mmCIF file of C-alpha atoms in Angstrom:
data_model
loop_
_atom_site.group_PDB
_atom_site.id
_atom_site.type_symbol
_atom_site.label_atom_id
_atom_site.label_comp_id
_atom_site.label_asym_id
_atom_site.label_seq_id
_atom_site.Cartn_x
_atom_site.Cartn_y
_atom_site.Cartn_z
ATOM 1 C CA MET A 1422 0.000 0.000 0.000
ATOM 2 C CA THR A 1423 2.828 2.412 0.870
ATOM 3 C CA ARG A 1424 4.489 1.795 -2.498
ATOM 4 C CA LEU A 1425 1.217 2.426 -4.340
ATOM 5 C CA LEU A 1426 0.509 5.670 -2.528
ATOM 6 C CA THR A 1427 4.089 6.842 -3.078
ATOM 7 C CA THR A 1428 3.715 6.214 -6.819
ATOM 8 C CA PHE A 1429 0.466 8.171 -6.831
ATOM 9 C CA ALA A 1430 1.994 11.026 -4.846
ATOM 10 C CA LEU A 1431 4.922 11.283 -7.256
ATOM 11 C CA ALA A 1432 2.508 11.427 -10.184
ATOM 12 C CA LEU A 1433 0.594 14.239 -8.511
ATOM 13 C CA LEU A 1434 3.796 16.145 -7.803
ATOM 14 C CA ALA A 1435 4.765 16.072 -11.470
ATOM 15 C CA PRO A 1436 1.721 17.162 -13.504
ATOM 16 C CA GLN A 1437 3.769 19.870 -15.236
ATOM 17 C CA ALA A 1438 6.476 17.356 -16.124
ATOM 18 C CA LEU A 1439 3.811 15.137 -17.656
ATOM 19 C CA ALA A 1440 2.454 18.077 -19.605
ATOM 20 C CA ASP A 1441 5.934 19.082 -20.857
ATOM 21 C CA THR A 1442 6.871 15.597 -22.043
ATOM 22 C CA PRO A 1443 3.610 13.800 -22.800
ATOM 23 C CA ALA A 1444 3.815 10.151 -23.738
ATOM 24 C CA GLY A 1445 0.648 10.328 -25.785
ATOM 25 C CA GLN A 1446 -1.178 12.175 -28.501
ATOM 26 C CA ASP A 1447 -4.691 12.794 -29.755
ATOM 27 C CA ILE A 1448 -5.901 10.123 -32.170
ATOM 28 C CA ASP A 1449 -8.607 10.781 -34.753
ATOM 29 C CA TYR A 1450 -10.706 7.753 -35.637
ATOM 30 C CA ARG A 1451 -14.041 6.946 -37.211
ATOM 31 C CA VAL A 1452 -17.065 4.905 -36.236
ATOM 32 C CA GLY A 1453 -19.095 4.485 -39.384
ATOM 33 C CA ASP A 1454 -19.470 7.962 -40.893
ATOM 34 C CA GLU A 1455 -18.746 9.774 -37.626
ATOM 35 C CA ALA A 1456 -15.430 11.295 -36.519
ATOM 36 C CA PHE A 1457 -14.047 10.919 -32.989
ATOM 37 C CA THR A 1458 -10.876 11.966 -31.182
ATOM 38 C CA GLY A 1459 -9.322 9.754 -28.523
ATOM 39 C CA TYR A 1460 -6.010 9.976 -26.682
ATOM 40 C CA PHE A 1461 -3.366 7.252 -26.720
ATOM 41 C CA ALA A 1462 -0.480 7.204 -24.242
ATOM 42 C CA PRO A 1463 1.699 4.111 -24.763
ATOM 43 C CA ALA A 1464 3.968 2.659 -22.120
ATOM 44 C CA ALA A 1465 7.610 3.598 -22.597
ATOM 45 C CA ASP A 1466 8.720 -0.035 -22.564
ATOM 46 C CA GLU A 1467 6.849 -3.286 -23.061
ATOM 47 C CA ALA A 1468 3.363 -2.708 -21.669
ATOM 48 C CA ARG A 1469 1.986 -4.711 -18.781
ATOM 49 C CA GLY A 1470 -1.441 -4.383 -20.391
ATOM 50 C CA THR A 1471 -3.883 -1.705 -21.482
ATOM 51 C CA VAL A 1472 -6.225 0.592 -19.580
ATOM 52 C CA LEU A 1473 -9.229 1.912 -21.520
ATOM 53 C CA ILE A 1474 -10.467 5.181 -19.983
ATOM 54 C CA VAL A 1475 -14.092 6.315 -20.334
ATOM 55 C CA HIS A 1476 -14.619 10.035 -19.797
ATOM 56 C CA ASP A 1477 -16.977 11.985 -17.560
ATOM 57 C CA TRP A 1478 -20.038 13.872 -18.849
ATOM 58 C CA ASP A 1479 -17.919 16.733 -20.182
ATOM 59 C CA GLY A 1480 -16.265 14.515 -22.779
ATOM 60 C CA LEU A 1481 -12.601 13.660 -23.218
ATOM 61 C CA THR A 1482 -10.632 16.513 -21.627
ATOM 62 C CA ASP A 1483 -7.192 17.122 -20.150
ATOM 63 C CA TYR A 1484 -8.330 15.242 -17.049
ATOM 64 C CA GLU A 1485 -8.499 11.928 -18.910
ATOM 65 C CA ARG A 1486 -5.291 12.772 -20.761
ATOM 66 C CA GLU A 1487 -3.519 13.287 -17.438
ATOM 67 C CA ARG A 1488 -4.791 9.986 -16.081
ATOM 68 C CA ALA A 1489 -3.605 8.306 -19.283
ATOM 69 C CA GLU A 1490 -0.152 9.825 -18.805
ATOM 70 C CA MET A 1491 -0.041 8.596 -15.204
ATOM 71 C CA LEU A 1492 -0.877 5.068 -16.344
ATOM 72 C CA ALA A 1493 1.658 5.149 -19.171
ATOM 73 C CA ALA A 1494 4.321 6.174 -16.661
ATOM 74 C CA GLN A 1495 3.400 3.100 -14.621
ATOM 75 C CA GLY A 1496 3.928 0.750 -17.564
ATOM 76 C CA TYR A 1497 0.469 0.501 -19.150
ATOM 77 C CA ASP A 1498 -0.769 1.453 -22.583
ATOM 78 C CA ALA A 1499 -3.635 3.884 -21.920
ATOM 79 C CA PHE A 1500 -6.347 4.925 -24.361
ATOM 80 C CA ALA A 1501 -9.006 7.502 -23.488
ATOM 81 C CA LEU A 1502 -11.928 7.017 -25.855
ATOM 82 C CA ASP A 1503 -14.431 9.548 -27.149
ATOM 83 C CA LEU A 1504 -18.181 8.943 -26.876
ATOM 84 C CA TYR A 1505 -19.379 12.362 -28.073
ATOM 85 C CA GLY A 1506 -17.624 12.970 -31.392
ATOM 86 C CA LYS A 1507 -14.729 15.098 -32.565
ATOM 87 C CA GLY A 1508 -14.862 18.624 -31.184
ATOM 88 C CA ASN A 1509 -17.948 17.961 -29.067
ATOM 89 C CA ARG A 1510 -16.895 18.913 -25.531
ATOM 90 C CA PRO A 1511 -19.939 20.448 -23.807
ATOM 91 C CA VAL A 1512 -19.306 23.125 -21.207
ATOM 92 C CA GLU A 1513 -22.772 24.086 -19.962
ATOM 93 C CA THR A 1514 -24.580 21.735 -17.590
ATOM 94 C CA ALA A 1515 -27.639 21.503 -19.838
ATOM 95 C CA ALA A 1516 -25.489 20.476 -22.801
ATOM 96 C CA ARG A 1517 -23.698 17.848 -20.734
ATOM 97 C CA LYS A 1518 -27.002 16.421 -19.563
ATOM 98 C CA ALA A 1519 -28.237 16.297 -23.132
ATOM 99 C CA GLU A 1520 -25.166 14.389 -24.338
ATOM 100 C CA THR A 1521 -25.351 11.789 -21.593
ATOM 101 C CA ALA A 1522 -29.127 11.426 -22.037
ATOM 102 C CA ARG A 1523 -28.662 10.534 -25.699
ATOM 103 C CA LEU A 1524 -26.473 7.612 -24.728
ATOM 104 C CA TYR A 1525 -28.489 6.549 -21.680
ATOM 105 C CA ASP A 1526 -31.512 6.397 -23.986
ATOM 106 C CA ASP A 1527 -29.613 4.430 -26.638
ATOM 107 C CA ARG A 1528 -27.681 1.731 -24.832
ATOM 108 C CA ALA A 1529 -26.846 -0.065 -28.073
ATOM 109 C CA ARG A 1530 -25.017 3.040 -29.314
ATOM 110 C CA MET A 1531 -23.293 3.423 -25.952
ATOM 111 C CA ARG A 1532 -21.917 -0.103 -26.235
ATOM 112 C CA GLU A 1533 -21.040 0.310 -29.916
ATOM 113 C CA LEU A 1534 -18.978 3.448 -29.291
ATOM 114 C CA THR A 1535 -17.244 1.944 -26.281
ATOM 115 C CA LEU A 1536 -16.283 -1.172 -28.220
ATOM 116 C CA ALA A 1537 -15.121 1.047 -31.090
ATOM 117 C CA GLY A 1538 -12.813 2.883 -28.698
ATOM 118 C CA LEU A 1539 -11.414 -0.434 -27.495
ATOM 119 C CA ALA A 1540 -10.870 -1.542 -31.094
ATOM 120 C CA GLU A 1541 -9.090 1.718 -31.914
ATOM 121 C CA ALA A 1542 -6.780 1.290 -28.923
ATOM 122 C CA ARG A 1543 -5.768 -2.099 -30.245
ATOM 123 C CA ASP A 1544 -5.381 -0.739 -33.768
ATOM 124 C CA GLN A 1545 -2.918 1.762 -32.302
ATOM 125 C CA GLY A 1546 -0.867 -1.131 -30.932
ATOM 126 C CA ALA A 1547 -2.149 -1.248 -27.358
ATOM 127 C CA ALA A 1548 -1.578 -4.525 -25.515
ATOM 128 C CA ARG A 1549 -4.592 -6.797 -25.830
ATOM 129 C CA PRO A 1550 -5.254 -7.682 -22.142
ATOM 130 C CA THR A 1551 -7.308 -4.730 -20.931
ATOM 131 C CA VAL A 1552 -8.898 -3.204 -17.850
ATOM 132 C CA VAL A 1553 -11.707 -0.695 -18.495
ATOM 133 C CA MET A 1554 -12.190 2.227 -16.103
ATOM 134 C CA GLY A 1555 -14.420 5.283 -16.052
ATOM 135 C CA TYR A 1556 -15.389 8.363 -14.068
ATOM 136 C CA CYS A 1557 -18.942 9.484 -13.163
ATOM 137 C CA PHE A 1558 -20.915 9.049 -16.415
ATOM 138 C CA GLY A 1559 -17.983 6.981 -17.650
ATOM 139 C CA GLY A 1560 -18.418 4.660 -14.705
ATOM 140 C CA ALA A 1561 -21.974 3.920 -15.803
ATOM 141 C CA VAL A 1562 -20.646 3.183 -19.297
ATOM 142 C CA VAL A 1563 -18.081 0.793 -17.824
ATOM 143 C CA LEU A 1564 -20.811 -1.196 -16.074
ATOM 144 C CA GLU A 1565 -22.901 -1.215 -19.257
ATOM 145 C CA LEU A 1566 -19.982 -2.848 -21.046
ATOM 146 C CA ALA A 1567 -19.426 -5.282 -18.186
ATOM 147 C CA ARG A 1568 -23.058 -6.429 -18.265
ATOM 148 C CA SER A 1569 -22.982 -6.869 -22.032
ATOM 149 C CA GLY A 1570 -20.142 -9.378 -21.996
ATOM 150 C CA ALA A 1571 -19.309 -8.128 -25.506
ATOM 151 C CA ALA A 1572 -15.711 -7.041 -24.913
ATOM 152 C CA GLN A 1573 -12.968 -9.555 -25.662
ATOM 153 C CA ASP A 1574 -9.834 -9.927 -23.502
ATOM 154 C CA VAL A 1575 -11.041 -7.527 -20.814
ATOM 155 C CA GLN A 1576 -9.682 -8.676 -17.469
ATOM 156 C CA GLY A 1577 -11.387 -6.210 -15.148
ATOM 157 C CA TYR A 1578 -13.550 -3.119 -14.736
ATOM 158 C CA ALA A 1579 -13.370 -0.103 -12.425
ATOM 159 C CA THR A 1580 -15.822 2.717 -11.785
ATOM 160 C CA PHE A 1581 -15.017 5.884 -9.829
ATOM 161 C CA HIS A 1582 -18.007 7.800 -8.406
ATOM 162 C CA GLY A 1583 -19.988 6.413 -11.326
ATOM 163 C CA GLY A 1584 -23.623 5.663 -11.958
ATOM 164 C CA LEU A 1585 -24.447 2.216 -10.578
ATOM 165 C CA ALA A 1586 -28.077 1.547 -11.496
ATOM 166 C CA THR A 1587 -28.838 -1.462 -13.696
ATOM 167 C CA PRO A 1588 -31.398 -0.842 -16.479
ATOM 168 C CA GLU A 1589 -34.498 -2.995 -16.437
ATOM 169 C CA GLY A 1590 -33.951 -6.253 -18.288
ATOM 170 C CA GLN A 1591 -30.169 -6.258 -17.864
ATOM 171 C CA GLN A 1592 -28.096 -8.397 -15.527
ATOM 172 C CA TYR A 1593 -24.531 -9.430 -14.807
ATOM 173 C CA GLY A 1594 -23.237 -12.764 -16.027
ATOM 174 C CA ALA A 1595 -21.343 -15.161 -13.805
ATOM 175 C CA ASP A 1596 -18.340 -14.876 -16.134
ATOM 176 C CA THR A 1597 -18.088 -11.079 -15.716
ATOM 177 C CA PRO A 1598 -14.461 -10.122 -14.924
ATOM 178 C CA PRO A 1599 -13.695 -8.556 -11.518
ATOM 179 C CA ILE A 1600 -15.225 -5.147 -10.834
ATOM 180 C CA LEU A 1601 -13.932 -2.382 -8.547
ATOM 181 C CA ILE A 1602 -16.477 0.189 -7.358
ATOM 182 C CA ALA A 1603 -14.979 3.322 -5.744
ATOM 183 C CA HIS A 1604 -17.689 5.443 -4.142
ATOM 184 C CA GLY A 1605 -17.870 8.536 -1.959
ATOM 185 C CA GLY A 1606 -19.776 8.199 1.298
ATOM 186 C CA ALA A 1607 -21.019 11.783 0.934
ATOM 187 C CA ASP A 1608 -22.050 11.391 -2.728
ATOM 188 C CA THR A 1609 -25.506 12.948 -3.047
ATOM 189 C CA SER A 1610 -25.745 12.178 -6.772
ATOM 190 C CA ILE A 1611 -25.328 8.405 -6.484
ATOM 191 C CA PRO A 1612 -27.034 7.281 -3.244
ATOM 192 C CA LEU A 1613 -25.772 4.440 -1.087
ATOM 193 C CA GLU A 1614 -28.984 2.585 -1.924
ATOM 194 C CA ASP A 1615 -27.583 2.147 -5.446
ATOM 195 C CA VAL A 1616 -24.377 0.734 -3.988
ATOM 196 C CA THR A 1617 -26.349 -1.768 -1.918
ATOM 197 C CA ALA A 1618 -28.507 -2.791 -4.878
ATOM 198 C CA LEU A 1619 -25.454 -3.338 -7.054
ATOM 199 C CA SER A 1620 -23.791 -5.420 -4.366
ATOM 200 C CA ARG A 1621 -26.844 -7.672 -4.178
ATOM 201 C CA GLN A 1622 -26.895 -8.100 -7.962
ATOM 202 C CA LEU A 1623 -23.210 -8.970 -8.130
ATOM 203 C CA GLU A 1624 -23.533 -11.404 -5.225
ATOM 204 C CA ALA A 1625 -26.477 -13.115 -6.883
ATOM 205 C CA ALA A 1626 -24.542 -13.435 -10.147
ATOM 206 C CA GLY A 1627 -21.404 -14.724 -8.434
ATOM 207 C CA VAL A 1628 -19.233 -11.900 -9.794
ATOM 208 C CA ASP A 1629 -15.871 -11.123 -8.168
ATOM 209 C CA TYR A 1630 -16.197 -7.522 -6.991
ATOM 210 C CA GLU A 1631 -14.893 -5.038 -4.457
ATOM 211 C CA ILE A 1632 -16.662 -1.943 -3.189
ATOM 212 C CA GLU A 1633 -14.769 0.823 -1.406
ATOM 213 C CA ILE A 1634 -16.645 3.680 0.268
ATOM 214 C CA TYR A 1635 -14.675 6.724 1.401
ATOM 215 C CA SER A 1636 -16.109 8.701 4.294
ATOM 216 C CA GLY A 1637 -16.826 12.346 3.597
ATOM 217 C CA ALA A 1638 -15.995 12.032 -0.105
ATOM 218 C CA PRO A 1639 -18.485 13.817 -2.377
ATOM 219 C CA HIS A 1640 -19.390 13.016 -5.962
ATOM 220 C CA ALA A 1641 -16.443 13.560 -8.361
ATOM 221 C CA PHE A 1642 -13.912 13.219 -5.551
ATOM 222 C CA THR A 1643 -11.081 12.284 -7.973
ATOM 223 C CA VAL A 1644 -11.254 15.363 -10.204
ATOM 224 C CA PHE A 1645 -8.104 17.446 -9.714
ATOM 225 C CA ASP A 1646 -8.402 21.181 -9.008
ATOM 226 C CA GLU A 1647 -12.143 21.003 -8.391
ATOM 227 C CA GLU A 1648 -13.833 22.063 -5.162
ATOM 228 C CA ARG A 1649 -15.115 18.512 -4.588
ATOM 229 C CA TYR A 1650 -11.688 16.923 -4.971
ATOM 230 C CA GLN A 1651 -10.667 14.899 -1.899
ATOM 231 C CA ALA A 1652 -7.032 13.796 -1.940
ATOM 232 C CA ARG A 1653 -7.472 11.029 0.637
ATOM 233 C CA ALA A 1654 -10.272 9.328 -1.282
ATOM 234 C CA ASP A 1655 -8.471 9.845 -4.583
ATOM 235 C CA GLU A 1656 -5.282 8.248 -3.238
ATOM 236 C CA LYS A 1657 -7.117 5.319 -1.696
ATOM 237 C CA SER A 1658 -9.196 4.651 -4.808
ATOM 238 C CA TRP A 1659 -6.112 4.889 -7.045
ATOM 239 C CA ALA A 1660 -4.292 2.409 -4.800
ATOM 240 C CA ALA A 1661 -7.257 0.026 -5.014
ATOM 241 C CA PHE A 1662 -7.213 0.432 -8.787
ATOM 242 C CA GLN A 1663 -3.498 -0.338 -8.915
ATOM 243 C CA ALA A 1664 -4.168 -3.508 -6.946
ATOM 244 C CA LEU A 1665 -6.812 -4.513 -9.519
ATOM 245 C CA LEU A 1666 -4.339 -3.835 -12.336
ATOM 246 C CA ASP A 1667 -1.659 -5.902 -10.606
ATOM 247 C CA GLU A 1668 -4.041 -8.817 -10.236
ATOM 248 C CA ALA A 1669 -5.755 -8.574 -13.627
ATOM 249 C CA LEU A 1670 -2.788 -7.695 -15.832
#
């Protein structure tokens, strides 16, 4: 645990260094007739595996790029996918709600775009064994993919302060890879009742899962430089994620 937290602390101390010498670059790709822009940060040496990053409701921003750089520095190929389309990065709350609603209302498209991002990562040369992780809205997308069972060579899933509700008619399969759920105890957007319901579903399905709840942590507790950021919960959830990566990859 000490080693993991030290690694995290060093990454936080060097955001400018990461920005000055980025490992990755923006990647334009297409899904059908639509254009998208992801971000690929390859490991410097032979990768231990790949981490697919699913963005929050504001689209792929520098936040996901920074997380990708952190993972690349730790020996993973990291690809942050794009679910909204090239240049579509909503700023106003109403616009963000509209973008997420389109995908919540069209789960088939949500899965299609997520799988397309995974395929693009592999087309860029990312290592095939993969863990999929996401933040807030991205966490809900991660669980959608986990329930679908459609992704090949995915070894684990992780959601950070993400949506946890299961749509009617969906369920988790017994062969679902391990899932990490990192949740804030003071999250007023995703109630603890959703955490409990998810735990019951995963238990019933026989899925290997771990739920961590961090006292006093609000929704979006991992987002750097935001008022709701809580370093303690961010460090603990990142350490738990590193443990999942060590086990899965």
